[in-house]
Amino acid sequence: MKTQRILPLLFIFVISLSAFSQKRPLEPEDVLKWNRITEQRISNDGQYIVYNAQPWKGDPELFITNIKGEQINSFACGTGSVITEDSKFLIFTIQPESELVREEKLKKTKKDKMSKPKLAVYNFETQLLDTILNMKSFKLPAKWAGVLAFQVEQSEKAEGRWLKAEGKGQKTEEKGNGKEEEKEKEEEELKKESDKNGRQLVVRNLVTGTEKLFPFVTKYQFASEKELLVFISSGDDKEFDAGVYAYNVKEGLLSPMILGDGTYSQLSVKKDGELVAFLADIRDEKERKDNEQNSLYVWKGDAQAVKLADNFTAGIPSDWEISKNGRISFSESGNRVFFGTAPIAVEKDTTILEEEKPNVDIWHWNEPVLHTVQLKNKSREAKKTYMAVYHLDMETLVQLGTKDLNSISLIQKGDAKFVLATSNLPYAVQTMWEGSPSHNDFYLIDIKTGKPRMIKKDVRAYPRVSPGGNYLFWFNAIDTTWNTYDLAKDIEYQLCNAQIIQTANELNDVPNPPGSYRSAGWIKGDEALVVYDRYNIWSLDPNNEQIPKNLTNATRADGISYRIIDFDRQKSSEEGIIPENIKLLKGHNEITREDGYYSWSMSESKGQKAKGKGQKAILCGSFKLSTPQKAKNYDAVVFTKEDFQTFPNLLSSDLKFKNIVQVSDVNPQQKNFLWGTVELLSWTSLDGRKLEGTLHKPENFDPNKKYPMIVNFYEKSSQGLFGHHIPERGRSTIDYHQYTSNGYLIFNPDVYYKEGYPGEDAFNCVMPGITALIQRGFVDEEAIGAQGHSWGGYQVAYLATRTNLFAAIESGAPVVNMFSAYGGIRWGSGLNRSFQYEHTQSRIGKSIWESPLRYMENSPLFTMDKVQTPILIMHNDDDGAVPWYQGIEYFIALRRLGKPAWLLNYNNAAHWPTRLEDKHDFQIRLLQFFDHYLKGAPMPEWMEKGVPAVEKDVNLGY
């Protein structure tokens, strides 16, 4: 009997062992095939889910499933999907196959001859697909359905049934009589489609398939709430005049708003389709070419468009003009048209040759904006506009924006007596070292006179407008309070303070005012402002007549942070939250790191203390949850649930999350690879703080073996314990799955900082964590590496000067000399770097003159002679965040001291490589580097001998 029982068990064991032994480690080429879900859609009726699976290298695939997770169809190279409002059609593009494009590039195919995307129209009911060649663009109405508008790039192939051949067209067969040459000449003179001239616009009825064609359209736009399409055409020089048109889709009527050759721009249609505005210059072509002068026109739906204003209209400042770069919009009532003006640009002196001009930048010590920022924003500033308003009911124009104001926000969707404006110009210089949030003065500008009135001075905050337009509100970073300003009463209210609610980040550890835990929005009617603290949700009376109300009553001991799930956030931000619609919360447990969905009634919680009707867990566990996406007209949601082993495939369910169905399975190959596990660790820092971090282990982990380990960290990552690190060609950090799959341990410790000593803080937090792991017996203490990038790169560079524990370190884009970095420029933004040392991430807290020793003590460069660890540096020559010279200083110091070091510079790459080929190369070299020093693998050629510059393009040295 025993034998009979043992044999089946032995058989099962052998089968399991065989299955396990078939798994293999992840190789670099395997990672390239890993898919991400790059887009997801659920139809408004809740019956269809569409998603896109995109590998790191290769072509995407678009999948269509029903709500039960049953696949209906799939399309190779499909992307950019949109489902129509009525849930009947799916519109997407089909990109050319990547291998085909590659072959065309190898053949040096001309750009206009390269394969182009197709437009795809899929009917959910019939499951039929219609494709349209050479897609240029397409648009769908936002809130109604039945029509698609699109443009294509014409071709001589004339493969589309409604396409006309451009260019030479068809040749005749006649010879010798000159008619062939005459025909060709005539066709050469035909107007050709282009970005400037416009392209044919096709308006297709998706139900009947009928199409309406309009030639040489340069811009087109649907009204969001009415069956109206407006467009600009440059005309076909024959039967169709240039101008601006409105096409009534329902009735099939075309109405010209204005006709004639001209320059038309900034087309804007009111959402109900009752008003259309645009800019036009209808002078003759020579005058337009020499000096464009735009006028503002409006069309009211029944006749020709009317000119409202030009550059000489009263209200426009002298030496200013109506700008073609200013966006046009309407107030909600339609009584006001907002548009942009700008100072007339200084004309260049065309009598001076370019080589006769000095090429110089002049920096001024007291310029409000640092000159490097000005240079960075030069093109944007050249197009900067200032808001003006035309009152249709009063027929007057008022300039609202000025050079002294940074921004303008509408109140009551443009129908209020005022607009909100801010200015930080009086404080602009000090932002160089203070950073964000900047100081601001708040203004209300009278919308009828343009006169500004300051209502708040020097506040470190950015004010916003409540949806109903009754209040301004802001979080004051200095005293950590939420505040409102009653626009009707001209009274400011402080709604809470730190003694009542701690709405500021409790874990802030930079020498700068803490940020808030954010606002969830306003209850409809501006009834209350809803804000978060670390754990709870609060309702604040905007006039401070009632004490703040805790809507969730979570306890600090539970450690659960609750946040509202609002399925229509855009509508709530525009109109306010409807409490009856808020039924779910998302919770994150800071102690266990688990996520959960919780049923909750905002309408029951609002205005009262908890009475046993608090939030109730409906889906909680050791995983990470996404914020679910709900069908507009049906109680169905799409969401993801993931952990270290589980890819976040799409799941569908009802709002009770009882019947969960897996929709996607985009990486079934995962089962073929050794994977790994993750666990939470705790230890005590050298200065007595309890710390936590994560340890990632190989799948076949044996506690009796010794493993190589890589320490990888940035600041604090342990709250992401259950996050899935998708295998990827990372731009700057190790791939967790690839390394655990290849037998590495990965330790990711949290680091806490105090002002002035970030390097020492990293040492105090990280080193005892490593020591604690070594004491557990499974870490090979002779094979420990460290890796970090940017701020992480700085920290591992610092650790190399304090300990010889590490066998190898990769430091990416690190700051090693805080003195030279302090006065440097972040070329990506043009900002000076001093703010980040005095007030943000670098945490020095003082200037170099106030505390020079802090800068020296925290700079690895000055103790580089103590380094005994081989160092791999990755720093790129177009880094706009950390100056490239920091990596050079690092490498030169190590080279001068005779320390083993390598520098990888990906040409023209920024703070990290972004080209897939560069990222792939970096990950190969990174793994080779650690494999050599931590596992004893042979040193690759690029490490042993280098790659001479003359061999750069032909020898990778792997």
PDB file of C-alpha atoms in Angstrom, residues 3 92 97 109 218 233 242 353 396 429 446 452-453 504 549 565 599 614 633 683 686 734 755 787 806 818 909:
ATOM      1  CA  THR A   3       4.475   1.712  -2.482  1.00  0.00           C
ATOM      2  CA  PHE A  92      -7.619  53.463 -34.815  1.00  0.00           C
ATOM      3  CA  GLU A  97       5.403  47.138 -39.862  1.00  0.00           C
ATOM      4  CA  THR A 109      13.732  55.426 -49.547  1.00  0.00           C
ATOM      5  CA  THR A 218      -5.860  73.273 -43.370  1.00  0.00           C
ATOM      6  CA  SER A 233      -9.881  75.780 -46.767  1.00  0.00           C
ATOM      7  CA  ALA A 242     -10.857  79.803 -50.009  1.00  0.00           C
ATOM      8  CA  LEU A 353      24.325  90.813 -43.305  1.00  0.00           C
ATOM      9  CA  THR A 396     -16.160  96.726 -26.463  1.00  0.00           C
ATOM     10  CA  VAL A 429      15.296  86.710  -8.751  1.00  0.00           C
ATOM     11  CA  ASP A 446     -12.126  93.845 -13.713  1.00  0.00           C
ATOM     12  CA  PRO A 452      -6.192  94.977 -11.716  1.00  0.00           C
ATOM     13  CA  ARG A 453      -6.627  94.947  -7.941  1.00  0.00           C
ATOM     14  CA  ALA A 504       1.034  68.982   4.751  1.00  0.00           C
ATOM     15  CA  LYS A 549     -15.476  67.309   9.058  1.00  0.00           C
ATOM     16  CA  ILE A 565     -12.269  57.185  -6.771  1.00  0.00           C
ATOM     17  CA  SER A 599     -17.267  50.824  -0.611  1.00  0.00           C
ATOM     18  CA  GLY A 614     -17.625  54.008   7.332  1.00  0.00           C
ATOM     19  CA  ASN A 633     -23.296  54.306 -19.068  1.00  0.00           C
ATOM     20  CA  TRP A 683      16.516  47.286  10.511  1.00  0.00           C
ATOM     21  CA  LEU A 686      23.199  54.065  12.637  1.00  0.00           C
ATOM     22  CA  ILE A 734      19.088  47.676 -13.242  1.00  0.00           C
ATOM     23  CA  GLU A 755      19.306  68.948   6.681  1.00  0.00           C
ATOM     24  CA  GLN A 787      23.964  50.976  -8.514  1.00  0.00           C
ATOM     25  CA  PHE A 806      31.405  47.056  -2.462  1.00  0.00           C
ATOM     26  CA  MET A 818      28.751  70.237  -5.034  1.00  0.00           C
ATOM     27  CA  ALA A 909      21.485  61.626 -25.018  1.00  0.00           C
TER      28      ALA A 909
END
